[in-house]
Coordinates of C-alpha atoms and ligand atoms in Angstrom, one line a residue:
M1085 CA 57.4 -72.4 -10.6
L1086 CA 53.9 -71.1 -11.3
A1087 CA 52.2 -69.1 -8.5
V1088 CA 48.8 -70.5 -7.5
V1089 CA 46.2 -67.7 -7.7
P1090 CA 43.3 -68.4 -5.3
P1091 CA 39.8 -68.2 -6.8
P1092 CA 37.7 -65.1 -6.1
V1093 CA 35.4 -65.2 -3.1
T1094 CA 31.9 -63.7 -3.0
V1095 CA 29.9 -62.8 0.1
R1096 CA 26.3 -61.6 0.4
V1097 CA 25.4 -59.2 3.1
P1098 CA 22.1 -57.8 4.5
S1099 CA 20.9 -54.3 5.0
K1100 CA 19.5 -53.2 8.4
I1101 CA 16.7 -51.2 9.7
N1102 CA 16.3 -50.1 13.3
L1103 CA 13.1 -51.3 14.8
H1104 CA 13.8 -49.1 17.9
L1105 CA 16.5 -46.4 18.1
S1106 CA 17.0 -44.4 21.3
V1107 CA 19.7 -41.7 21.0
G1108 CA 21.4 -40.4 24.2
D1109 CA 23.3 -37.1 24.5
L1110 CA 26.4 -36.1 22.5
R1111 CA 29.6 -37.7 24.0
S1112 CA 32.9 -36.0 24.2
D1113 CA 34.2 -38.2 21.4
G1114 CA 31.6 -36.9 18.9
Y1115 CA 29.4 -40.0 19.1
H1116 CA 26.0 -40.5 20.8
D1117 CA 25.2 -43.4 23.1
L1118 CA 22.5 -45.5 21.5
T1119 CA 20.1 -48.3 22.4
T1120 CA 18.8 -49.9 19.2
V1121 CA 17.1 -53.0 18.0
F1122 CA 18.8 -53.9 14.7
H1123 CA 16.9 -56.1 12.2
A1124 CA 18.7 -57.5 9.1
L1125 CA 16.7 -57.5 5.8
S1126 CA 16.8 -59.5 2.6
L1127 CA 17.8 -56.4 0.6
T1128 CA 21.5 -57.2 0.1
D1129 CA 24.8 -56.2 -1.4
E1130 CA 27.3 -58.7 -2.9
V1131 CA 31.0 -58.3 -2.5
T1132 CA 33.6 -60.2 -4.5
V1133 CA 37.3 -60.1 -3.6
A1134 CA 40.0 -61.4 -5.9
A1135 CA 43.8 -61.4 -5.9
A1136 CA 44.9 -58.8 -8.5
E1137 CA 48.0 -57.0 -9.6
E1138 CA 46.0 -53.7 -9.7
P1139 CA 44.3 -53.3 -6.3
G1140 CA 41.2 -51.2 -6.0
V1141 CA 37.4 -51.0 -5.7
E1142 CA 34.7 -51.3 -8.5
V1143 CA 31.1 -50.4 -7.8
Y1144 CA 28.0 -51.5 -9.7
G1145 CA 24.3 -51.2 -9.1
E1146 CA 22.2 -49.0 -6.8
G1147 CA 23.7 -45.5 -6.4
E1148 CA 27.0 -46.6 -8.0
D1149 CA 27.9 -43.0 -9.0
A1150 CA 27.7 -41.8 -5.4
V1151 CA 30.1 -44.3 -4.0
P1152 CA 33.8 -43.4 -3.7
T1153 CA 36.2 -46.0 -5.1
G1154 CA 39.3 -44.8 -3.4
A1155 CA 40.8 -45.2 0.1
N1156 CA 37.6 -43.9 1.8
N1157 CA 35.4 -46.6 0.5
L1158 CA 34.4 -48.6 3.6
A1159 CA 35.2 -51.9 1.8
W1160 CA 38.7 -50.7 1.1
R1161 CA 39.0 -49.6 4.8
A1162 CA 38.1 -53.1 5.7
V1163 CA 40.9 -54.5 3.4
Q1164 CA 43.4 -52.3 5.1
A1165 CA 42.1 -53.0 8.6
L1166 CA 42.3 -56.8 8.1
A1167 CA 45.6 -56.6 6.3
A1168 CA 47.1 -54.6 9.3
H1169 CA 45.6 -57.1 11.7
V1170 CA 47.3 -60.1 10.1
G1171 CA 50.5 -58.2 9.2
K1172 CA 50.1 -58.2 5.4
D1173 CA 51.4 -55.0 3.9
D1174 CA 50.4 -53.8 0.5
P1175 CA 47.3 -56.2 0.0
K1176 CA 47.0 -57.0 -3.7
V1177 CA 43.2 -57.3 -3.8
R1178 CA 40.4 -56.1 -6.1
V1179 CA 37.0 -55.6 -4.5
V1180 CA 33.8 -55.6 -6.6
L1181 CA 30.7 -54.3 -5.0
R1182 CA 27.2 -55.1 -6.4
K1183 CA 24.9 -52.7 -4.6
G1184 CA 21.3 -53.3 -3.9
I1185 CA 21.3 -51.3 -0.6
P1186 CA 20.6 -47.5 -1.2
V1187 CA 23.7 -45.3 -0.7
A1188 CA 23.4 -42.9 2.3
G1189 CA 20.0 -44.4 2.9
G1190 CA 20.1 -45.2 6.6
M1191 CA 20.3 -48.9 5.9
A1192 CA 24.0 -49.3 6.6
G1193 CA 25.0 -50.2 3.0
G1194 CA 28.7 -49.1 3.3
S1195 CA 29.0 -50.8 6.6
A1196 CA 27.5 -54.0 5.1
D1197 CA 30.2 -53.8 2.3
A1198 CA 32.9 -53.5 5.0
A1199 CA 31.6 -56.5 6.9
A1200 CA 31.3 -58.6 3.7
T1201 CA 34.8 -57.7 2.7
L1202 CA 36.2 -58.8 6.1
V1203 CA 34.4 -62.2 5.7
A1204 CA 35.4 -62.6 2.0
L1205 CA 39.1 -61.9 2.8
T1206 CA 39.1 -64.6 5.5
G1207 CA 38.2 -67.0 2.6
L1208 CA 40.6 -65.5 0.0
W1209 CA 43.5 -65.4 2.5
K1210 CA 42.5 -68.6 4.3
L1211 CA 42.5 -67.0 7.7
D1212 CA 41.4 -68.8 10.8
I1213 CA 39.5 -65.8 12.3
G1214 CA 36.1 -66.1 14.0
R1215 CA 33.2 -63.7 13.9
D1216 CA 33.9 -62.3 17.3
E1217 CA 37.5 -61.4 16.4
L1218 CA 36.3 -59.9 13.1
A1219 CA 33.7 -57.9 15.0
E1220 CA 36.5 -56.1 17.0
I1221 CA 38.1 -55.0 13.7
A1222 CA 34.6 -54.2 12.3
A1223 CA 33.8 -51.8 15.2
K1224 CA 36.9 -49.7 14.3
I1225 CA 35.6 -49.2 10.8
G1226 CA 32.0 -48.0 11.8
S1227 CA 29.3 -48.4 14.4
D1228 CA 27.0 -50.4 12.1
V1229 CA 29.7 -52.8 10.8
P1230 CA 29.6 -55.5 13.5
F1231 CA 25.8 -56.0 13.1
A1232 CA 26.2 -56.7 9.4
L1233 CA 28.6 -59.6 10.4
Y1234 CA 26.0 -61.3 12.6
G1235 CA 22.6 -60.2 11.1
G1236 CA 19.4 -61.6 12.6
T1237 CA 17.8 -59.3 15.2
A1238 CA 20.0 -57.8 17.9
L1239 CA 20.1 -55.2 20.7
G1240 CA 22.9 -52.7 20.1
T1241 CA 24.4 -50.5 22.7
G1242 CA 27.4 -48.2 23.1
R1243 CA 27.8 -46.6 19.6
G1244 CA 25.7 -49.4 18.3
E1245 CA 28.7 -51.8 18.1
Q1246 CA 28.0 -53.8 21.3
L1247 CA 25.5 -56.5 20.3
V1248 CA 23.3 -59.1 22.0
P1249 CA 21.0 -61.3 19.9
V1250 CA 17.3 -60.9 20.3
L1251 CA 14.8 -63.8 19.8
S1252 CA 12.6 -63.2 16.8
R1253 CA 10.0 -65.9 16.1
H1254 CA 8.5 -64.7 12.9
T1255 CA 9.5 -63.6 9.5
F1256 CA 8.3 -60.0 9.1
H1257 CA 7.5 -58.4 5.7
W1258 CA 8.6 -54.9 4.8
V1259 CA 8.2 -52.4 2.1
L1260 CA 11.1 -49.9 1.6
A1261 CA 10.7 -46.5 0.0
F1262 CA 14.0 -45.1 -1.3
D1263 CA 14.3 -41.3 -1.5
Q1264 CA 15.6 -39.3 -4.4
R1265 CA 18.9 -38.5 -2.6
G1266 CA 20.7 -39.8 0.5
L1267 CA 21.2 -38.1 3.9
S1268 CA 24.5 -37.7 5.7
T1269 CA 24.5 -39.6 9.0
P1270 CA 26.6 -37.1 11.0
R1271 CA 24.3 -34.3 9.7
V1272 CA 21.2 -36.1 11.0
F1273 CA 22.8 -36.6 14.5
T1274 CA 23.8 -32.9 14.5
E1275 CA 20.2 -31.9 13.6
L1276 CA 18.9 -34.0 16.5
D1277 CA 21.2 -32.1 18.9
R1278 CA 20.0 -28.8 17.4
L1279 CA 16.3 -29.8 17.8
R1280 CA 17.0 -30.9 21.4
E1281 CA 18.7 -27.6 22.2
A1282 CA 15.8 -25.7 20.7
G1283 CA 12.9 -27.7 22.2
N1284 CA 11.9 -31.1 23.3
P1285 CA 11.4 -33.5 20.4
P1286 CA 9.7 -36.8 21.4
R1287 CA 12.0 -39.5 22.7
V1288 CA 11.2 -43.2 22.3
G1289 CA 10.8 -45.2 25.5
S1290 CA 12.3 -48.5 26.5
H1291 CA 13.2 -51.1 24.0
A1292 CA 11.7 -53.9 26.2
P1293 CA 8.2 -53.9 24.6
V1294 CA 9.8 -54.2 21.1
V1295 CA 11.8 -57.3 22.3
E1296 CA 8.6 -58.8 23.7
A1297 CA 6.7 -58.2 20.4
L1298 CA 9.5 -59.8 18.5
A1299 CA 9.3 -62.9 20.7
S1300 CA 5.5 -63.0 20.2
G1301 CA 6.0 -62.8 16.5
D1302 CA 2.8 -60.7 16.0
P1303 CA 3.4 -58.0 13.4
R1304 CA 0.4 -56.0 14.6
Q1305 CA 2.0 -55.7 18.1
L1306 CA 5.4 -54.8 16.7
A1307 CA 3.8 -52.2 14.4
L1308 CA 2.6 -50.2 17.4
L1309 CA 6.1 -50.1 18.9
L1310 CA 8.4 -49.0 16.0
G1311 CA 10.2 -45.8 17.1
N1312 CA 13.3 -43.8 16.1
D1313 CA 14.7 -40.7 17.9
L1314 CA 16.4 -39.7 14.6
Q1315 CA 13.1 -39.6 12.7
A1316 CA 12.3 -36.0 13.8
A1317 CA 15.8 -34.9 12.6
A1318 CA 15.5 -36.7 9.3
V1319 CA 12.1 -35.2 8.7
S1320 CA 13.3 -31.8 9.7
L1321 CA 16.1 -32.0 7.0
R1322 CA 13.8 -33.7 4.5
P1323 CA 10.2 -32.6 5.2
G1324 CA 8.8 -34.6 2.2
L1325 CA 9.4 -37.8 4.3
R1326 CA 6.2 -36.9 6.2
R1327 CA 4.2 -37.5 3.0
T1328 CA 6.1 -40.7 2.3
L1329 CA 5.3 -42.1 5.8
R1330 CA 1.6 -41.2 5.4
A1331 CA 1.4 -42.7 1.9
G1332 CA 2.8 -46.1 3.1
V1333 CA 0.1 -46.4 5.9
N1334 CA -2.6 -45.2 3.4
A1335 CA -1.4 -48.0 1.1
G1336 CA -2.2 -50.6 3.8
A1337 CA 1.0 -50.9 5.8
L1338 CA 0.6 -51.5 9.5
A1339 CA 3.1 -48.8 10.4
G1340 CA 6.1 -46.9 8.9
T1341 CA 9.4 -45.6 10.3
V1342 CA 12.4 -43.8 9.0
S1343 CA 15.3 -46.3 8.9
G1344 CA 18.2 -45.2 11.1
S1345 CA 19.4 -41.8 9.9
G1346 CA 17.1 -41.9 6.9
P1347 CA 15.9 -41.0 4.4
T1348 CA 14.7 -44.6 3.5
C1349 CA 11.3 -45.3 5.0
A1350 CA 10.5 -48.9 6.1
F1351 CA 6.8 -50.1 6.3
L1352 CA 5.8 -53.2 8.2
C1353 CA 3.1 -55.2 6.5
V1354 CA 0.9 -58.0 7.8
D1355 CA 2.3 -60.7 5.4
A1356 CA 4.2 -61.2 2.1
E1357 CA 1.1 -60.7 -0.1
S1358 CA 0.1 -57.4 1.7
A1359 CA 3.7 -56.2 1.2
L1360 CA 3.5 -56.7 -2.5
E1361 CA 0.2 -54.8 -2.6
V1362 CA 1.5 -51.9 -0.5
A1363 CA 4.7 -51.8 -2.7
A1364 CA 2.6 -51.5 -5.9
E1365 CA 0.4 -48.8 -4.5
L1366 CA 3.3 -46.8 -3.0
A1367 CA 5.2 -47.0 -6.2
G1368 CA 2.3 -45.3 -7.9
A1369 CA 1.9 -42.6 -5.3
G1370 CA 4.8 -40.5 -6.5
V1371 CA 6.4 -40.0 -3.1
C1372 CA 9.7 -41.8 -3.5
R1373 CA 12.2 -42.8 -6.2
T1374 CA 12.0 -46.6 -5.9
V1375 CA 10.2 -49.2 -3.8
R1376 CA 11.4 -52.6 -2.7
V1377 CA 10.0 -55.5 -0.7
A1378 CA 12.1 -57.4 1.8
H1379 CA 11.8 -59.7 4.7
G1380 CA 13.7 -60.1 8.0
P1381 CA 15.4 -61.3 10.0
V1382 CA 18.1 -62.8 7.7
P1383 CA 21.6 -64.0 8.6
G1384 CA 24.7 -61.7 8.4
A1385 CA 27.5 -61.7 5.8
R1386 CA 27.6 -65.2 4.2
F1387 CA 29.7 -66.9 1.4
V1388 CA 28.0 -67.4 -1.9
G1389 CA 28.9 -70.3 -4.3
G1390 CA 29.7 -70.0 -8.0
E1391 CA 32.1 -67.1 -8.4
D1392 CA 31.8 -64.9 -11.5
L1393 CA 33.2 -61.4 -11.4
N1394 CA 31.3 -60.4 -14.5
R1395 CA 27.8 -61.4 -13.1
P1396 CA 25.3 -58.5 -13.7
T1397 CA 23.5 -56.9 -10.8
P1398 CA 20.0 -58.4 -10.3
P1399 CA 17.2 -56.1 -11.6
P1400 CA 15.1 -54.1 -9.2
Q1401 CA 11.8 -55.5 -8.1
V1402 CA 9.4 -52.6 -8.2
H1403 CA 9.9 -49.1 -9.6
A1404 CA 8.1 -45.9 -8.6
Ligands
CDM2796 C1 22.2 -44.2 12.6 C2 22.8 -45.6 12.7 O1 22.7 -46.2 11.4 C3 21.9 -46.4 13.6 O2 22.2 -47.8 13.5 C4 24.2 -45.6 13.2 O3 24.2 -45.0 14.5 C5 25.2 -45.0 12.3 O4 26.3 -45.8 12.2 P1 27.5 -45.5 11.1 O5 26.9 -45.0 9.9 O6 28.3 -46.8 11.1 O7 28.2 -44.4 11.8 P2 29.8 -44.1 12.0 O8 30.5 -44.3 10.7 O9 30.3 -44.9 13.2 O10 29.7 -42.6 12.4 C6 29.5 -41.6 11.5 C7 29.1 -40.3 12.3 O11 27.7 -40.5 12.8 C8 27.6 -39.9 14.1 N1 27.3 -41.0 15.1 C9 27.3 -42.3 14.7 C10 27.0 -43.3 15.6 C11 26.7 -42.9 16.9 N2 26.4 -43.8 17.9 N3 26.7 -41.6 17.3 C12 26.9 -40.6 16.4 O12 26.9 -39.4 16.7 C13 29.0 -39.3 14.4 O13 28.9 -37.9 13.9 C14 29.9 -40.1 13.5 O14 31.1 -39.4 13.2
ATP2797 N1 30.9 -49.2 0.1 C1 30.2 -48.1 0.2 N2 28.9 -48.1 -0.1 C2 28.2 -46.9 0.0 N3 28.7 -45.8 0.4 C3 30.0 -45.7 0.8 C4 30.8 -46.9 0.7 N4 32.0 -46.6 1.1 C5 32.0 -45.3 1.5 N5 30.8 -44.7 1.3 C6 30.4 -43.3 1.6 O1 29.7 -43.3 2.8 C7 28.5 -42.6 2.7 C8 27.4 -43.3 3.5 O2 27.1 -44.5 2.9 P1 26.1 -45.6 3.4 O3 25.4 -46.1 2.2 O4 26.8 -46.6 4.3 O5 25.1 -44.7 4.3 P2 24.0 -45.1 5.3 O6 23.3 -46.4 4.8 O7 23.1 -44.0 5.6 O8 24.8 -45.5 6.6 P3 24.3 -45.9 8.1 O9 22.9 -46.4 7.9 O10 25.3 -46.9 8.6 O11 24.3 -44.6 8.8 C9 28.1 -42.5 1.3 O12 27.6 -41.2 1.0 C10 29.5 -42.7 0.5 O13 30.0 -41.4 0.2

């Protein structure tokens, strides 16, 4: 009898920025308590999973050479975590990543791929597992993985894995400046600890005003409130980011912030038209590798129709 091979499954997954990121002290488990407002952006990765005799990971697109394809790829860790959860040993799966999210850019690209892989495998393996059960598996893979499952705008606490949705009435328009190289997340947290031991870098206040600004939907109000405790550490490790942040505001953005652990800078613009103008001017300013426009909030990891494993990666929008 012929075995029936299920068709490949593709999932699109958003990147994130942190509109507000307050970092507490170092915990005994090596993590820091956080309070953060996550915001999912339309800059996405696509993940296809397919049954295959030769299991493994393939990576195409943004930063493909910097992404491991072995057991430490976060997408492969998701395959193993879900397989263990449902008692499948030796999962025969091929995972194809089409990356649009910058690698080690502070936009949770690897976490996004892990979240997308979990969702895609529920389709491939026909599993009846809801988002909340997937989120528990996701949190074991990384602090940012659960948010990529839900998307939207959410308040994150704990390591960032405990989530509550936040009402956001408006589509906000962003310009993203990718840096030449990535930054290691643990290194940026360690640099913040060092800066705090040496002095008193500024700390962001409460997240409450950011939540109010999101409910009002006014980008000008939100722009005044963007804040990230990791920004001082990212700038300390990559001083050129100061120039990038200034250049975005000089180009007409309402405000700029380092995204998460950096080095990507996110600039909030008044509307879609302004974002295109800011992107064009920033691309010409010579302060970053590549510029993209994006909007948020957008939903979390979602199935995409029309499977084709050989589909090329979409071209970038604006180049520096
Ligand atoms: C900077 C953020 O992107 C903000 O959303 C996240 O906190 C980072 O999340 P992530 O990349 O999923 O991080 P994980 O893979 O969980 O952790 C990587 C490393 O970052 C540091 N880390 C991460 C999260 C956290 N709350 N405290 C930390 O100190 C730890 O050294 C940890 O070993
Ligand atoms: N699927 C993946 N995509 C990108 N990087 C991956 C992946 N799997 C493992 N990695 C490794 O993880 C490192 C961090 O990648 P990632 O792109 O998730 O960083 P990040 O966006 O700064 O993360 P975060 O914002 O969650 O801190 C990379 O340098 C790479 O070596």
